[in-house]
PDB file of N, CA and C in Angstrom:
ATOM      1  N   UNK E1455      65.516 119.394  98.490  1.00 53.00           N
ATOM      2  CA  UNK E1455      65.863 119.096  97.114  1.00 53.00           C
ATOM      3  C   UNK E1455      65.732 117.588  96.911  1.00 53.00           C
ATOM      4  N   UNK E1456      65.115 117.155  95.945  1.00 53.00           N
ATOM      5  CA  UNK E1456      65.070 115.830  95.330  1.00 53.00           C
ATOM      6  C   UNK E1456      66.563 114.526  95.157  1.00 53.00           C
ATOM      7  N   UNK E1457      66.050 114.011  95.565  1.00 59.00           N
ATOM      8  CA  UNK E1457      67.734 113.040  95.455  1.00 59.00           C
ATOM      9  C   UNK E1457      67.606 112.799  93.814  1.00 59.00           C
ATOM     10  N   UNK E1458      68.659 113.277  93.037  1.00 66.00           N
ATOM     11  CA  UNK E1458      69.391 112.374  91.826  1.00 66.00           C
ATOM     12  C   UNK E1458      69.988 111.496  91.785  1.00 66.00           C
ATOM     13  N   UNK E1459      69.834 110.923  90.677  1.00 66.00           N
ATOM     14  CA  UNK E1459      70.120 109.373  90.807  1.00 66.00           C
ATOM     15  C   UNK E1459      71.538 109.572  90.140  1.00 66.00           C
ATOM     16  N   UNK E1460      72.607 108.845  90.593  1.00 63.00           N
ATOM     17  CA  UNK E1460      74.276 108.968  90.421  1.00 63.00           C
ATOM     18  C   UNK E1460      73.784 108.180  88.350  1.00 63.00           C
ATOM     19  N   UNK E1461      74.889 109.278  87.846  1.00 65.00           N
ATOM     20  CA  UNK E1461      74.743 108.903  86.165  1.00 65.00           C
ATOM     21  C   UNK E1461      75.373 107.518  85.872  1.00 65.00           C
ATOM     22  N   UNK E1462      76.767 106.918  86.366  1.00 67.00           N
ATOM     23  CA  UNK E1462      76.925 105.938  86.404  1.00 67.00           C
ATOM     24  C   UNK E1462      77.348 105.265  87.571  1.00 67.00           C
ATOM     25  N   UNK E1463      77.298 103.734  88.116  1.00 68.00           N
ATOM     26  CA  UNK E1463      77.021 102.611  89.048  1.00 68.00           C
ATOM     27  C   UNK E1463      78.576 102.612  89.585  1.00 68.00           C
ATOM     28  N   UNK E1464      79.373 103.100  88.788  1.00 68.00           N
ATOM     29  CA  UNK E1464      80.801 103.055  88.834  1.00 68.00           C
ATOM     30  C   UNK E1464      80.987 104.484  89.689  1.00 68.00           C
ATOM     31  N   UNK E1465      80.541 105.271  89.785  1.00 72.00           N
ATOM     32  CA  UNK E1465      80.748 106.660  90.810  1.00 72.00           C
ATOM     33  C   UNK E1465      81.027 106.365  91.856  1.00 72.00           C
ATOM     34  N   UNK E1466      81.605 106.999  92.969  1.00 73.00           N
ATOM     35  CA  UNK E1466      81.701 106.814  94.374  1.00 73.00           C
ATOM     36  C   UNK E1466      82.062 108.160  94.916  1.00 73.00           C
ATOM     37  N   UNK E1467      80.781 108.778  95.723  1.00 73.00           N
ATOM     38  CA  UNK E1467      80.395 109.961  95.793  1.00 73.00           C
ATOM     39  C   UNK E1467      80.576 109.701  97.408  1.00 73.00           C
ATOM     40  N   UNK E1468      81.673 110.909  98.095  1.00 75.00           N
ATOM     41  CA  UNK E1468      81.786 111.017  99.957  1.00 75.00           C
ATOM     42  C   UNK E1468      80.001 110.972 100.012  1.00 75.00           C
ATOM     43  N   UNK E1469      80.328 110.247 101.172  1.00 76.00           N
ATOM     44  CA  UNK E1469      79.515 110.211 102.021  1.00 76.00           C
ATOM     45  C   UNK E1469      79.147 111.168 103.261  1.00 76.00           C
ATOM     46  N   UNK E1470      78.090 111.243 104.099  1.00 76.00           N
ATOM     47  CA  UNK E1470      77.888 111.969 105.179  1.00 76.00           C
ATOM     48  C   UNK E1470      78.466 113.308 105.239  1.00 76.00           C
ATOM     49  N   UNK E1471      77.880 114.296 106.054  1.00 80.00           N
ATOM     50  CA  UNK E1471      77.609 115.724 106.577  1.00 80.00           C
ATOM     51  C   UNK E1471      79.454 116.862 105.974  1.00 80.00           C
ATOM     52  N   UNK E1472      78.879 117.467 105.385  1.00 82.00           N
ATOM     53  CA  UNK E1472      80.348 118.357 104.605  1.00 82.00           C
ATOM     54  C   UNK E1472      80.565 119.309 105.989  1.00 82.00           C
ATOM     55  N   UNK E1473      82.158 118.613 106.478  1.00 82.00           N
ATOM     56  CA  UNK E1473      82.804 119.210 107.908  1.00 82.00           C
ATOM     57  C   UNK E1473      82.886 120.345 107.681  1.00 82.00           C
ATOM     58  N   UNK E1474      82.347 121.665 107.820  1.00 83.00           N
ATOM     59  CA  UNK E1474      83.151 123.278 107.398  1.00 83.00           C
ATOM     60  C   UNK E1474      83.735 123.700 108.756  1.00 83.00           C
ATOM     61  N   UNK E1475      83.993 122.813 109.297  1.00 84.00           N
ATOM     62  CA  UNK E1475      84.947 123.132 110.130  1.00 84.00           C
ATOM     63  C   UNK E1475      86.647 122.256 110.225  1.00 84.00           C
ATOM     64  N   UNK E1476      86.660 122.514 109.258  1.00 82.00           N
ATOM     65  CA  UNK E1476      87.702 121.468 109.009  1.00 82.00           C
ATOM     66  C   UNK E1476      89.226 122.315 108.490  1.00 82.00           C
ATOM     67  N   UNK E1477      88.594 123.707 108.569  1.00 84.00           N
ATOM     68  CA  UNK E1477      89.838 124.549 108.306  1.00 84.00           C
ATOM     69  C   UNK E1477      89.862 124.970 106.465  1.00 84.00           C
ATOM     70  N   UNK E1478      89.093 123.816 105.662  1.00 88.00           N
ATOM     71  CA  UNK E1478      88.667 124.092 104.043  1.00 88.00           C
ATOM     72  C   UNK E1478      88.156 125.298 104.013  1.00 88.00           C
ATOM     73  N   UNK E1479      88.555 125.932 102.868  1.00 91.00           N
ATOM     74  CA  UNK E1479      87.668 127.574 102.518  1.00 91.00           C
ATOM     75  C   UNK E1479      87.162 126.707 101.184  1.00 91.00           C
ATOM     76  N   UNK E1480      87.595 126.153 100.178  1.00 93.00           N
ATOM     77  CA  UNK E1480      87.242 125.680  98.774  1.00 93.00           C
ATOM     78  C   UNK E1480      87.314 124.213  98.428  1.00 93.00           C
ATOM     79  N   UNK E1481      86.640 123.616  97.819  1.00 91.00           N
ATOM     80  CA  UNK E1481      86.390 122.639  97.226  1.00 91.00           C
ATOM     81  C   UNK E1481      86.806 122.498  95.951  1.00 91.00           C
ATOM     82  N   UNK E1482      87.625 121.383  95.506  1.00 90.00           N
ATOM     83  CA  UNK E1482      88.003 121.473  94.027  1.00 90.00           C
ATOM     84  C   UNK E1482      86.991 120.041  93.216  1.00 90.00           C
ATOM     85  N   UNK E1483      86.456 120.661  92.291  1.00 90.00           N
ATOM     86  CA  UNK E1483      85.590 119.938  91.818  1.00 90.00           C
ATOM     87  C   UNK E1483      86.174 119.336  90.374  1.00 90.00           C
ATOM     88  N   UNK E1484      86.385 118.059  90.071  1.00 90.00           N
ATOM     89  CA  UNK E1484      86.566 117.932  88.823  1.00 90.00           C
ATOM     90  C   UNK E1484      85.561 117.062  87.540  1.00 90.00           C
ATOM     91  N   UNK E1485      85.327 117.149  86.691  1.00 91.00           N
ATOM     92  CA  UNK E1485      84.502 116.588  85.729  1.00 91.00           C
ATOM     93  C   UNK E1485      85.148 115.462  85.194  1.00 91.00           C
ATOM     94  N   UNK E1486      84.580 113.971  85.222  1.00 87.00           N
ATOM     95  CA  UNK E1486      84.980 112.879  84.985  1.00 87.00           C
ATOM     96  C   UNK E1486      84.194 112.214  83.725  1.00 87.00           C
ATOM     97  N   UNK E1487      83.332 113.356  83.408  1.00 87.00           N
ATOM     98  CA  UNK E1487      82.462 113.009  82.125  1.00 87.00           C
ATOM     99  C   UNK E1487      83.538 113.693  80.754  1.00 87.00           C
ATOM    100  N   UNK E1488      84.455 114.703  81.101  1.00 85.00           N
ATOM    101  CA  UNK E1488      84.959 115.132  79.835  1.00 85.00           C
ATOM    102  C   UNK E1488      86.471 115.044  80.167  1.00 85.00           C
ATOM    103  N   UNK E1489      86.506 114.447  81.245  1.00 76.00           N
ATOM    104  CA  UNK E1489      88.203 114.219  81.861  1.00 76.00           C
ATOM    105  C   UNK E1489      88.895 115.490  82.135  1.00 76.00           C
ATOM    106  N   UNK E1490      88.911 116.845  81.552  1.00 77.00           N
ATOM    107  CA  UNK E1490      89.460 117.631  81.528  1.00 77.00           C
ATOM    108  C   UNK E1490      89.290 118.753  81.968  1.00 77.00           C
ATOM    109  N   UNK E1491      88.074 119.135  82.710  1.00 87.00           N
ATOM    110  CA  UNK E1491      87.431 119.999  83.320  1.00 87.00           C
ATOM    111  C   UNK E1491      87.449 120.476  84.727  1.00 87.00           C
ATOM    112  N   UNK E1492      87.414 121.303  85.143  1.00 90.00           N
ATOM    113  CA  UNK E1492      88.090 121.136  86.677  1.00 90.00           C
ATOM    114  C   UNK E1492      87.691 123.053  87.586  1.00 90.00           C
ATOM    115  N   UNK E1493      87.332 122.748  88.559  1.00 91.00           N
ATOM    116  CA  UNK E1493      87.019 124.186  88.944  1.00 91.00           C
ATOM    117  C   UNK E1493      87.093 123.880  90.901  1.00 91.00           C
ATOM    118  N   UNK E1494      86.588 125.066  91.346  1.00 92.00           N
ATOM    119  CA  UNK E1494      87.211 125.639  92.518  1.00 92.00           C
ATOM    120  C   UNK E1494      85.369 126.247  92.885  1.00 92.00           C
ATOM    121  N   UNK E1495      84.981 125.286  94.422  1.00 92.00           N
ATOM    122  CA  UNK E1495      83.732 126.308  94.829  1.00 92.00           C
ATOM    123  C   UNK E1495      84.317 126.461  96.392  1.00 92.00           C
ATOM    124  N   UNK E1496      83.051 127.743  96.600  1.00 93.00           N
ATOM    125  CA  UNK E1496      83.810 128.172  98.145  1.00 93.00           C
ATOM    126  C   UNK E1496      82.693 126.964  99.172  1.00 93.00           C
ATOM    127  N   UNK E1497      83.245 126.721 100.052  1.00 90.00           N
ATOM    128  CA  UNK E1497      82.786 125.657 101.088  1.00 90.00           C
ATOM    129  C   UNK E1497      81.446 126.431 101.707  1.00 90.00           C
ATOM    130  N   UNK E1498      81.634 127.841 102.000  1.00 90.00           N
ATOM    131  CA  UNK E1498      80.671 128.336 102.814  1.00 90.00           C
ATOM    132  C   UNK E1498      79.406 128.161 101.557  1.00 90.00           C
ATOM    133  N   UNK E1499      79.220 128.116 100.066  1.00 91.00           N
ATOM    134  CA  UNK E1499      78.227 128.743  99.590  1.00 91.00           C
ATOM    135  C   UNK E1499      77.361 127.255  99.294  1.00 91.00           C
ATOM    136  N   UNK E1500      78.130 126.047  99.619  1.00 89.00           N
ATOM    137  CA  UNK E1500      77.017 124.905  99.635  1.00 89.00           C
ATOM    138  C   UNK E1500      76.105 124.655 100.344  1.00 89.00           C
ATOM    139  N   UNK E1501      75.029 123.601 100.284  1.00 88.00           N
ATOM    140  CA  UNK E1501      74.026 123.869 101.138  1.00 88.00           C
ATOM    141  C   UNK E1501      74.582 122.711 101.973  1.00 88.00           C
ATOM    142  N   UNK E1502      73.435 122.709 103.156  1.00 86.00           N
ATOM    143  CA  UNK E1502      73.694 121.886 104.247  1.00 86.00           C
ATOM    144  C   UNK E1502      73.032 120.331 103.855  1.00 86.00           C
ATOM    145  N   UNK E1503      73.641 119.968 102.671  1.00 87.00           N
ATOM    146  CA  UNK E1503      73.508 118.751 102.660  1.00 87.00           C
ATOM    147  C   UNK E1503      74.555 117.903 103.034  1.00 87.00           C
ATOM    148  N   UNK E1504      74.485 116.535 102.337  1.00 85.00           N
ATOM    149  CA  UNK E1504      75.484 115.369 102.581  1.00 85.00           C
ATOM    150  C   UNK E1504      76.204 115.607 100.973  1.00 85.00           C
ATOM    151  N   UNK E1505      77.579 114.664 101.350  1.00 84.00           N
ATOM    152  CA  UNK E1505      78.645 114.964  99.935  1.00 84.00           C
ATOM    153  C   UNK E1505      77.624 114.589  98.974  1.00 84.00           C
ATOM    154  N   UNK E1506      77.041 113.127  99.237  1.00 83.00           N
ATOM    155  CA  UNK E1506      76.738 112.062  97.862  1.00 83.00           C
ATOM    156  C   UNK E1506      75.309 113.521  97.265  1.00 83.00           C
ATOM    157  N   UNK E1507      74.558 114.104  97.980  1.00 85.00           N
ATOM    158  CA  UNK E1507      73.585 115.195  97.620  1.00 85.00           C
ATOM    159  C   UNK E1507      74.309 116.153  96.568  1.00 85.00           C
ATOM    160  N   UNK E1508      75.207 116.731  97.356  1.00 87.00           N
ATOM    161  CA  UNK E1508      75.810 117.846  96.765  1.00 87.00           C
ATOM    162  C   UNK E1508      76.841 117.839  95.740  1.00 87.00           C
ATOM    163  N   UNK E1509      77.031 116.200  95.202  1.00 86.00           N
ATOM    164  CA  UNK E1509      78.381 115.824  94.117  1.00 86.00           C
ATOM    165  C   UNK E1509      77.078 115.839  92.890  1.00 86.00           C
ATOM    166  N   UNK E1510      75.787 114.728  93.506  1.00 86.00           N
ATOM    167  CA  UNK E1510      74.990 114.471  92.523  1.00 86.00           C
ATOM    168  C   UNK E1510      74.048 115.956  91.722  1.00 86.00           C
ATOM    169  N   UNK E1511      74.193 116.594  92.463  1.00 88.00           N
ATOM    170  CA  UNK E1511      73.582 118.109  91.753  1.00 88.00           C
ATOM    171  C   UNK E1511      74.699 118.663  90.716  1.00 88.00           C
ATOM    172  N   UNK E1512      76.038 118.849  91.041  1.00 89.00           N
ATOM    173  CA  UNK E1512      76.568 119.586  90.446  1.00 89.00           C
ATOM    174  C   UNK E1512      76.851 119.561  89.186  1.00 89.00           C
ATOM    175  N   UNK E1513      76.745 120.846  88.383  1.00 89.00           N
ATOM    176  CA  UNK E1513      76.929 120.449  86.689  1.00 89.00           C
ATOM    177  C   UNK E1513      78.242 121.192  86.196  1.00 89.00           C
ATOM    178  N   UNK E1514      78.653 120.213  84.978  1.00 89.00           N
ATOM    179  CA  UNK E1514      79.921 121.145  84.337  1.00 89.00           C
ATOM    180  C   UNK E1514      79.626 122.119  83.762  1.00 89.00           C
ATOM    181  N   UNK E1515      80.248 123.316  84.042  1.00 87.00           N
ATOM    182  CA  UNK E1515      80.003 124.628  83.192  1.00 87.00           C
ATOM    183  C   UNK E1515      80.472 124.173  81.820  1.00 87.00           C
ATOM    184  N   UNK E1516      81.194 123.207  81.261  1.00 88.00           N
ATOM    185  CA  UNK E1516      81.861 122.874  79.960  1.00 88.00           C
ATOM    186  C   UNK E1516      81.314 122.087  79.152  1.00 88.00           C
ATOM    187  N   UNK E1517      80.665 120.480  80.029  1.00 89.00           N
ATOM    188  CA  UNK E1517      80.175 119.867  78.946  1.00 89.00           C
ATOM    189  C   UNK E1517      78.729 119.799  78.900  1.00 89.00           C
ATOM    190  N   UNK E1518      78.201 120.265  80.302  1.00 88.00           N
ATOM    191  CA  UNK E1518      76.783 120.354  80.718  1.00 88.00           C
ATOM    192  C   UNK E1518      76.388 119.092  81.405  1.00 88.00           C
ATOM    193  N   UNK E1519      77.157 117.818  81.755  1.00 88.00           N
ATOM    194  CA  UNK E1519      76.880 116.913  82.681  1.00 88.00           C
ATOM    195  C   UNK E1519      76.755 116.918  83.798  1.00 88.00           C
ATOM    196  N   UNK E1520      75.569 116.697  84.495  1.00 88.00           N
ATOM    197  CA  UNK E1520      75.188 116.511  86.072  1.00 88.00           C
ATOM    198  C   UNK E1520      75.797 115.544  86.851  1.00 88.00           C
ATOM    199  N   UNK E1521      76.433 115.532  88.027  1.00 86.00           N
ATOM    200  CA  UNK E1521      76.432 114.428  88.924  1.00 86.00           C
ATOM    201  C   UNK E1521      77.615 113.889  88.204  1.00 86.00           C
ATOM    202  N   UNK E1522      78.375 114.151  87.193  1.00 87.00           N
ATOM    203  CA  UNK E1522      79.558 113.436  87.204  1.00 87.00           C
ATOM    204  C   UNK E1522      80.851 114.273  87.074  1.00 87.00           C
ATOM    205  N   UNK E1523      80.903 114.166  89.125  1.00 87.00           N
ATOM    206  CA  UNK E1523      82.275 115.496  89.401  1.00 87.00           C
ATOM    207  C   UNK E1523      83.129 113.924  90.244  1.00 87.00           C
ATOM    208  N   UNK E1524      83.866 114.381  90.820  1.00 85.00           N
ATOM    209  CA  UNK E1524      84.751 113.587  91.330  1.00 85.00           C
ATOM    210  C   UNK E1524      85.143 115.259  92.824  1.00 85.00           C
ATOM    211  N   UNK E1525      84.714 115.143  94.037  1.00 86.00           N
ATOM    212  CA  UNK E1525      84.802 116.224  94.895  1.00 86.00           C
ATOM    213  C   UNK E1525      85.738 115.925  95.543  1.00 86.00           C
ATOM    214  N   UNK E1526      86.943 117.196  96.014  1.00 86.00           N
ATOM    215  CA  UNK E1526      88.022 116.782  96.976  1.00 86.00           C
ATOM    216  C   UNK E1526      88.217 118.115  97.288  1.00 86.00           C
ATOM    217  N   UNK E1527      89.071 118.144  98.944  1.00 86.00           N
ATOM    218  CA  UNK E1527      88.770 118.924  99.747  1.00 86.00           C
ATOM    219  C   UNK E1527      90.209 119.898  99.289  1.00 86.00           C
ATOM    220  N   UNK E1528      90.179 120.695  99.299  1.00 87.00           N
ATOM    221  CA  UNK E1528      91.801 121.585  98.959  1.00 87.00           C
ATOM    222  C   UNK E1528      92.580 121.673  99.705  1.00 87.00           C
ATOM    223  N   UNK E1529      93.485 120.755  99.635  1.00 84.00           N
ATOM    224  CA  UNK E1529      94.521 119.989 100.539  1.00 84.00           C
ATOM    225  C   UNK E1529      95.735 121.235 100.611  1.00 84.00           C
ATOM    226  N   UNK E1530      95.785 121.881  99.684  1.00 84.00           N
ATOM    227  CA  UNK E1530      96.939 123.028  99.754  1.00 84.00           C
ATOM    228  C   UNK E1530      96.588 124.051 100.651  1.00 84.00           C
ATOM    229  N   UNK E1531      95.149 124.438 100.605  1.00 85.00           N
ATOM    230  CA  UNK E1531      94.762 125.150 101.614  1.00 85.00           C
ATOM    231  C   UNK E1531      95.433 125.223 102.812  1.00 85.00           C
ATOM    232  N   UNK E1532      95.602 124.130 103.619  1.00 81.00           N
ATOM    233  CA  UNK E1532      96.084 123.420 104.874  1.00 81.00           C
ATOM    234  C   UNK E1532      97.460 122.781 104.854  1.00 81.00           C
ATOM    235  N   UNK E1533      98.094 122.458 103.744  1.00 81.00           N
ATOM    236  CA  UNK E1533      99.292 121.712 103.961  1.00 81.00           C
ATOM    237  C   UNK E1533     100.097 122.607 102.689  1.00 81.00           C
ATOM    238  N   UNK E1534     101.680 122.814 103.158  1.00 77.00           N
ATOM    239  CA  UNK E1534     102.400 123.549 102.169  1.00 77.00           C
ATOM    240  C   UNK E1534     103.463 122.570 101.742  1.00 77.00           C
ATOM    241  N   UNK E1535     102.523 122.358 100.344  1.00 77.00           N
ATOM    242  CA  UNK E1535     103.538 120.949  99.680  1.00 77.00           C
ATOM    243  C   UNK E1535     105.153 121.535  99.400  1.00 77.00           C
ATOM    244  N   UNK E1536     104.830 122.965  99.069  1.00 81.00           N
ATOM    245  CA  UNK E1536     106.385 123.537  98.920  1.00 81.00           C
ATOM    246  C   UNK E1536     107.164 123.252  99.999  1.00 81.00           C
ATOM    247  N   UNK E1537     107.045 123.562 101.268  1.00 77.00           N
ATOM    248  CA  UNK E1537     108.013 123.005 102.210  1.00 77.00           C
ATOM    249  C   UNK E1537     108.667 121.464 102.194  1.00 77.00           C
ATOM    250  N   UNK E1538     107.602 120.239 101.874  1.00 64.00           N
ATOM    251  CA  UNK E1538     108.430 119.204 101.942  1.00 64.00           C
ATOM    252  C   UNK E1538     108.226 118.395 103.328  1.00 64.00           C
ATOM    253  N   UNK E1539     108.469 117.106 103.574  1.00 59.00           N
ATOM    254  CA  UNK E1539     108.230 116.881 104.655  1.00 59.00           C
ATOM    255  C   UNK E1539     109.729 116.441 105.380  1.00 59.00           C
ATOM    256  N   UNK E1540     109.769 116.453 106.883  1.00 55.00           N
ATOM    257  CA  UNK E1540     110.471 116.634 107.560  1.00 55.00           C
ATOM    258  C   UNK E1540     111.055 115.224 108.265  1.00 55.00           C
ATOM    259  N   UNK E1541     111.781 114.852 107.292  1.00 47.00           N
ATOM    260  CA  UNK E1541     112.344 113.318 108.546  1.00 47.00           C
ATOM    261  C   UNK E1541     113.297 113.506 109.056  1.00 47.00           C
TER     262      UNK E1541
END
């Protein structure tokens, strides 16, 4: 696939190889072009690219903008904020 060019200079898209071994089942993706947009992909169905590849492809189902997601790994997946932490 063709590299896209990031929409604005101000982005900062992860870098290097997406760990799927990291215990993640989903990715929460959010849209920074309409502020308010926000969705859930499964880890297994991306391709074997790098983050900055796979942030710059993705489009909002809402406003129709490419390449401007903001990607983070689903931290609840792995950690149960309901419990609280333990000092």
């Amino acid at each position: 696939m063709p590299w896209r060019r990031k929409p604005a200079r101000h982005l900062r898209y992860w870098s290097g190889p997406v760990d799927r071994n990291a215990g993640f089942k989903t990715v929460l993706v959010f849209c920074v072009a309409c502020d308010h947009h926000n969705g859930r992909l499964n880890l297994a169905d991306l391709p074997d690219w790098d983050w900055a590849e796979i942030s710059a492809h993705l489009k909002c189902s809402a406003c129709g903008k490419v390449g401007w997601v903001d990607t983070r790994m689903d931290w609840g997946e792995v950690i149960n904020f309901a419990k609280g932490v333990a000092g």
